[in-house]
Amino acid sequence: MSRFLSSRYRELVPYVPGEQPAGQTYIKLNTNESPFQISEKAAAKALKGTRPFRLYSDTGCVELRKALSRVYGVPAERIMVTNGSDEALDLAFMAFCSEEVPALFPDITYGFYRVYADVNRLPFEEIPLRDDFTLDLSDYDKKRGTVFLANPNAPTGIALRRGEIEAFLASRPDDVLVVDEAYVDFGAESCVPLVAKYPNLAVIQTFSKSRSLAGARLGFVIADEHLIQDLNTLRFSTNPYDVSSFTQALGVAVLEEEAETRKNCLKIQENRAWTTEMLTELGFSVLPSGSNFVFARTGKMDGEALYLALKSKGILVRHFNNPRIRDFNRITIGTMEDMRALESALRSILA
Ligand code: PMP
């Protein structure tokens, strides 16, 4: 730390992203990326369709919002595009939390929520999940504040039903609910159909997982138009050119291949079922997952030791140094080839 760092940030503990190793080739099952490439046709189309790079990108992201509007059946005024869904989350913390309106989220969830609260100097409360890592929405009943729920949750993979979320929303009309649906396409129920009915709901999604564009950085929000206006106020006060022309063109091209996206998501669900069975057979307990990863522990080995043993065999998974979940590893679902390599590494480690 230099002596020039603002006193506001001296205590800040930044988010630690999963490893992105350069040089050595690992089977990467640590950051929930898609194992599938976008089609060559979509990539070529995006290159051709890009607005000239000498011009700034379209701050309104008009073509991309039109394409999202077509795919999700939601008017474009209820859609906003961001640089990854991380940016959308940051804007939501800024827009909808304050000294009087704390952020509320589970103790075990996406680690960035805490960092967004900290960096924006917002009060927050972490509400413990049950012992089995399910979420009891009634724990939030007596608490005022903006609730952030990842659904499915990360790193547990456990999903709430849309009906439960709707009852919760209806019970707290004066508080905003942000539902982070980064993993929703792998079998959970989206809250997008609720947006027309609830002015206090913001749904955040990403192109990073089901649409294989983690490196392009593209996320979006679907919400009541007044909430979208608020988020845009913050967006235009921080980085209005947040989504590059190339990324916007990529998003449009990938949305033209929805059948491909659905097919990839089904493949991941099949591979997840196979992986869950394989891990169970090896003695792991695996939480029920609605996402493109599983969260698993073995009674035979400490979570960190297993992570290190897999790494030494060329397979990266994600281990979190949090006392409640330190026995677990989060394993991204890849191709069947990746999953078979995982099986053989695990068999030799556990033998
Ligand atoms: N939400 C959750 C729950 C995540 O796990 C991630 C991925 N790290 C994100 C949001 C952010 O994804 P991106 O910024 O790539 O859209």
XYZ file of C-alpha atoms and ligand atoms in Angstrom:
367
model
C 0.000 0.000 0.000
C 1.387 3.444 -0.848
C 0.996 6.320 1.556
C -1.254 7.921 -1.090
C -4.062 5.384 -0.962
C -7.204 7.098 0.238
C -7.961 6.462 3.890
C -11.396 5.305 2.696
C -9.877 2.192 1.129
C -7.101 1.212 3.516
C -9.186 -1.551 5.065
C -10.730 -2.714 1.792
C -10.368 -6.454 1.111
C -10.781 -6.915 -2.652
C -12.612 -9.788 -4.330
C -10.324 -12.689 -5.204
C -11.199 -14.044 -8.667
C -10.584 -17.712 -9.475
C -7.169 -18.499 -10.925
C -6.700 -17.809 -14.644
C -3.304 -19.453 -15.123
C -1.191 -18.449 -18.098
C 1.344 -20.873 -19.540
C 0.323 -24.219 -18.077
C -2.748 -25.867 -19.527
C -5.133 -27.042 -16.873
C -8.520 -28.618 -17.195
C -10.272 -25.532 -15.901
C -13.171 -26.387 -13.636
C -12.720 -23.419 -11.309
C -14.567 -20.365 -12.650
C -17.793 -21.754 -14.112
C -16.967 -20.875 -17.700
C -18.640 -22.733 -20.547
C -16.581 -25.532 -22.123
C -18.164 -24.709 -25.497
C -17.012 -22.102 -28.020
C -19.487 -19.770 -29.692
C -20.109 -20.820 -33.305
C -17.728 -19.638 -36.007
C -20.717 -18.150 -37.772
C -21.593 -15.979 -34.755
C -17.962 -14.907 -34.331
C -17.655 -13.968 -38.024
C -20.944 -12.113 -37.948
C -19.872 -10.136 -34.894
C -16.606 -9.098 -36.535
C -18.440 -7.941 -39.637
C -21.236 -6.242 -37.778
C -19.064 -4.117 -35.543
C -19.477 -0.368 -35.619
C -16.169 1.265 -36.690
C -13.733 1.179 -33.779
C -12.825 4.863 -34.312
C -16.313 5.669 -33.019
C -17.414 5.302 -29.422
C -19.716 2.399 -28.687
C -23.492 2.941 -28.620
C -24.271 3.894 -25.015
C -27.892 2.891 -25.553
C -26.861 -0.602 -26.790
C -29.943 -0.343 -29.012
C -29.445 -3.370 -31.289
C -28.491 -5.651 -28.429
C -31.433 -4.533 -26.281
C -33.727 -5.165 -29.257
C -32.324 -8.682 -29.582
C -32.756 -9.317 -25.836
C -36.277 -7.927 -26.045
C -37.071 -10.458 -28.783
C -35.570 -13.422 -26.895
C -37.046 -12.593 -23.463
C -40.363 -11.084 -24.597
C -39.767 -7.946 -22.535
C -39.939 -4.328 -23.821
C -36.499 -2.810 -24.488
C -37.202 -0.029 -21.933
C -37.042 -2.692 -19.244
C -33.592 -3.880 -20.345
C -30.137 -2.520 -19.663
C -26.795 -3.906 -20.801
C -23.592 -3.853 -18.733
C -19.925 -4.844 -18.768
C -20.462 -8.295 -17.279
C -23.147 -8.815 -14.675
C -20.585 -7.750 -12.063
C -21.021 -4.167 -13.239
C -24.806 -4.485 -12.993
C -24.460 -5.727 -9.405
C -22.165 -2.845 -8.489
C -24.633 -0.339 -9.981
C -27.477 -1.990 -8.045
C -25.594 -1.663 -4.751
C -24.939 2.022 -5.527
C -28.474 2.730 -6.716
C -30.585 0.845 -4.188
C -28.639 0.791 -0.911
C -27.755 3.629 1.459
C -27.047 4.380 5.098
C -30.772 3.840 5.790
C -31.273 0.940 3.397
C -28.722 -1.800 4.083
C -27.888 -4.616 1.693
C -29.088 -8.033 2.887
C -27.681 -11.276 1.506
C -26.848 -14.810 2.676
C -23.634 -15.573 4.566
C -22.719 -18.122 1.907
C -23.177 -16.551 -1.527
C -21.282 -14.776 -4.308
C -18.289 -13.187 -2.566
C -18.491 -9.990 -4.562
C -21.669 -8.804 -2.753
C -19.708 -8.084 0.371
C -17.001 -6.282 -1.605
C -19.551 -4.110 -3.444
C -21.074 -3.134 -0.121
C -17.622 -2.344 1.302
C -16.231 -0.386 -1.641
C -19.409 1.698 -1.780
C -19.304 2.110 2.021
C -22.774 0.673 2.458
C -24.091 -1.119 5.528
C -24.899 -4.777 4.987
C -26.020 -7.855 6.871
C -25.116 -11.433 6.017
C -27.947 -13.763 6.941
C -26.936 -17.375 7.633
C -28.223 -20.133 5.393
C -29.685 -23.173 7.159
C -27.300 -25.994 8.152
C -28.061 -27.784 4.883
C -27.250 -24.565 2.931
C -30.848 -23.964 1.875
C -32.214 -20.457 2.235
C -35.120 -19.596 4.513
C -36.729 -16.436 3.095
C -38.623 -15.878 6.349
C -35.241 -14.963 7.925
C -35.506 -11.688 5.960
C -39.096 -10.906 6.986
C -38.395 -8.466 9.773
C -35.459 -6.786 8.103
C -35.731 -3.693 5.934
C -33.198 -3.385 3.135
C -32.333 -4.312 -0.420
C -32.053 -8.093 -0.738
C -29.507 -9.667 -3.090
C -30.178 -13.309 -3.919
C -28.171 -15.398 -6.331
C -30.605 -17.938 -7.764
C -29.278 -20.592 -8.135
C -26.994 -19.625 -5.287
C -23.227 -19.743 -5.659
C -21.189 -21.613 -4.618
C -23.862 -24.028 -3.360
C -25.815 -24.372 -6.640
C -29.105 -24.622 -4.719
C -32.090 -22.858 -6.327
C -35.318 -21.382 -4.957
C -38.602 -21.845 -6.842
C -40.091 -18.825 -8.623
C -43.270 -19.156 -6.548
C -41.324 -18.760 -3.282
C -39.592 -15.654 -4.619
C -42.876 -14.188 -5.821
C -44.508 -14.603 -2.397
C -41.455 -12.946 -0.840
C -41.589 -10.033 -3.306
C -45.276 -9.500 -2.722
C -44.664 -9.421 1.043
C -42.151 -6.551 0.842
C -43.345 -4.013 -1.734
C -41.239 -1.223 -0.215
C -37.899 -2.975 -0.630
C -36.006 -3.807 -3.795
C -35.121 -7.430 -4.520
C -32.190 -8.095 -6.834
C -32.134 -11.643 -8.195
C -28.772 -12.591 -9.662
C -29.546 -15.247 -12.268
C -26.002 -15.872 -13.520
C -26.683 -19.638 -13.533
C -30.424 -19.764 -14.158
C -30.203 -21.288 -17.652
C -28.978 -24.614 -16.281
C -32.345 -25.710 -14.975
C -33.702 -23.166 -12.451
C -36.818 -20.988 -12.775
C -36.211 -17.420 -13.899
C -37.943 -14.449 -12.269
C -38.028 -12.508 -15.567
C -41.801 -13.230 -15.959
C -42.379 -11.425 -12.617
C -40.811 -8.138 -13.732
C -44.006 -6.838 -15.394
C -45.896 -7.306 -12.124
C -43.399 -6.120 -9.490
C -41.867 -2.617 -9.666
C -39.377 -3.592 -6.936
C -37.698 -6.502 -8.771
C -34.443 -6.384 -10.729
C -33.229 -9.551 -12.455
C -29.570 -9.669 -13.459
C -28.216 -12.161 -15.988
C -24.961 -12.739 -17.851
C -23.605 -13.982 -21.186
C -20.601 -15.458 -19.315
C -21.969 -18.913 -18.549
C -24.753 -20.304 -20.751
C -23.749 -18.135 -23.725
C -19.995 -18.858 -23.593
C -18.878 -15.205 -23.552
C -17.081 -14.816 -20.198
C -14.154 -13.070 -21.865
C -16.335 -10.603 -23.761
C -17.794 -9.201 -20.501
C -21.504 -8.875 -21.095
C -24.351 -8.797 -18.605
C -27.857 -7.375 -18.529
C -30.639 -6.311 -16.206
C -34.368 -6.839 -16.712
C -36.448 -4.692 -14.379
C -39.225 -2.141 -14.119
C -38.338 0.863 -16.299
C -37.978 3.179 -13.300
C -35.396 0.874 -11.753
C -33.630 0.735 -15.141
C -33.604 4.549 -15.228
C -32.010 4.620 -11.748
C -29.353 2.116 -12.763
C -28.637 4.177 -15.881
C -28.219 7.283 -13.745
C -25.392 5.493 -11.968
C -24.062 3.979 -15.198
C -23.892 7.399 -16.881
C -22.160 8.735 -13.766
C -19.435 6.098 -13.881
C -18.845 4.532 -17.320
C -21.409 5.110 -20.094
C -19.180 3.399 -22.723
C -18.954 0.287 -20.585
C -19.876 -2.229 -23.312
C -17.583 -2.156 -26.358
C -18.939 -2.140 -29.911
C -17.433 -5.560 -30.496
C -19.048 -7.018 -27.387
C -22.429 -5.584 -28.358
C -22.114 -7.167 -31.827
C -21.094 -10.498 -30.273
C -24.131 -10.411 -28.002
C -26.475 -9.823 -30.959
C -24.848 -12.647 -32.978
C -25.054 -15.138 -30.091
C -28.704 -14.276 -29.409
C -29.451 -15.277 -33.007
C -28.402 -18.816 -32.080
C -30.657 -19.514 -29.132
C -31.094 -23.142 -30.204
C -27.325 -23.596 -29.794
C -27.436 -22.054 -26.313
C -30.308 -24.355 -25.245
C -28.474 -27.385 -26.610
C -25.294 -26.476 -24.678
C -27.266 -25.963 -21.457
C -28.910 -29.379 -21.811
C -25.517 -30.980 -22.389
C -24.200 -29.365 -19.187
C -27.251 -30.671 -17.283
C -26.589 -34.185 -18.599
C -22.902 -33.969 -17.653
C -23.888 -32.610 -14.242
C -26.121 -35.623 -13.606
C -23.274 -37.960 -14.612
C -20.774 -36.065 -12.421
C -23.105 -36.055 -9.409
C -23.539 -39.808 -9.718
C -19.813 -40.374 -10.165
C -18.951 -38.232 -7.118
C -21.623 -39.899 -4.999
C -20.262 -43.294 -5.935
C -16.808 -42.134 -4.803
C -18.281 -41.225 -1.414
C -18.761 -37.473 -1.891
C -21.821 -35.652 -0.665
C -22.999 -33.341 -3.414
C -25.475 -30.482 -2.893
C -28.414 -30.512 -5.338
C -27.348 -28.164 -8.135
C -29.388 -26.104 -10.591
C -26.264 -24.576 -12.087
C -23.214 -25.408 -14.197
C -21.190 -26.515 -11.175
C -21.504 -28.848 -8.212
C -20.461 -28.200 -4.618
C -19.118 -31.369 -3.049
C -17.169 -32.692 -0.082
C -15.604 -35.980 0.800
C -15.235 -37.157 4.370
C -11.886 -38.674 3.360
C -9.953 -35.491 2.741
C -9.824 -31.868 3.686
C -11.187 -29.529 0.957
C -7.957 -27.617 0.468
C -5.862 -30.792 0.315
C -8.149 -32.147 -2.389
C -7.975 -28.879 -4.339
C -4.144 -29.015 -4.202
C -4.011 -32.698 -5.146
C -6.245 -32.061 -8.174
C -4.153 -29.057 -9.152
C -0.996 -31.176 -9.093
C -2.771 -33.491 -11.540
C -3.602 -30.604 -13.888
C -7.219 -30.013 -12.801
C -8.291 -26.712 -11.297
C -11.363 -26.536 -9.051
C -12.376 -23.760 -6.633
C -11.824 -23.949 -2.897
C -13.034 -21.213 -0.529
C -11.307 -20.459 2.733
C -14.485 -19.835 4.679
C -14.942 -21.921 7.850
C -18.506 -22.990 6.968
C -17.551 -24.380 3.572
C -13.891 -25.232 3.863
C -14.564 -28.979 3.436
C -16.101 -28.365 0.019
C -14.843 -27.759 -3.487
C -16.823 -26.128 -6.260
C -16.419 -28.040 -9.499
C -17.483 -26.533 -12.826
C -19.222 -28.935 -15.190
C -17.220 -29.274 -18.388
C -17.278 -31.680 -21.323
C -17.584 -35.427 -20.678
C -13.890 -35.673 -21.463
C -13.139 -33.173 -18.670
C -15.426 -35.034 -16.271
C -13.826 -38.412 -17.048
C -10.392 -36.870 -16.421
C -11.728 -35.593 -13.095
C -12.991 -39.072 -12.224
C -9.684 -40.741 -12.927
C -7.749 -38.066 -10.971
C -10.117 -38.470 -8.006
C -9.847 -42.257 -8.078
C -6.082 -42.099 -7.926
C -6.026 -39.381 -5.220
C -8.525 -41.173 -2.978
C -6.955 -44.630 -3.459
N -23.096 -13.567 -10.142
C -22.628 -14.751 -9.746
C -23.403 -15.527 -8.746
C -21.411 -15.245 -10.251
O -20.916 -16.414 -9.821
C -20.717 -14.479 -11.201
C -19.431 -15.019 -11.826
N -18.286 -14.858 -11.080
C -21.221 -13.239 -11.569
C -22.433 -12.817 -11.030
C -20.503 -12.313 -12.492
O -20.388 -12.772 -13.773
P -20.020 -11.825 -14.992
O -19.503 -10.534 -14.448
O -19.000 -12.587 -15.755
O -21.290 -11.624 -15.744
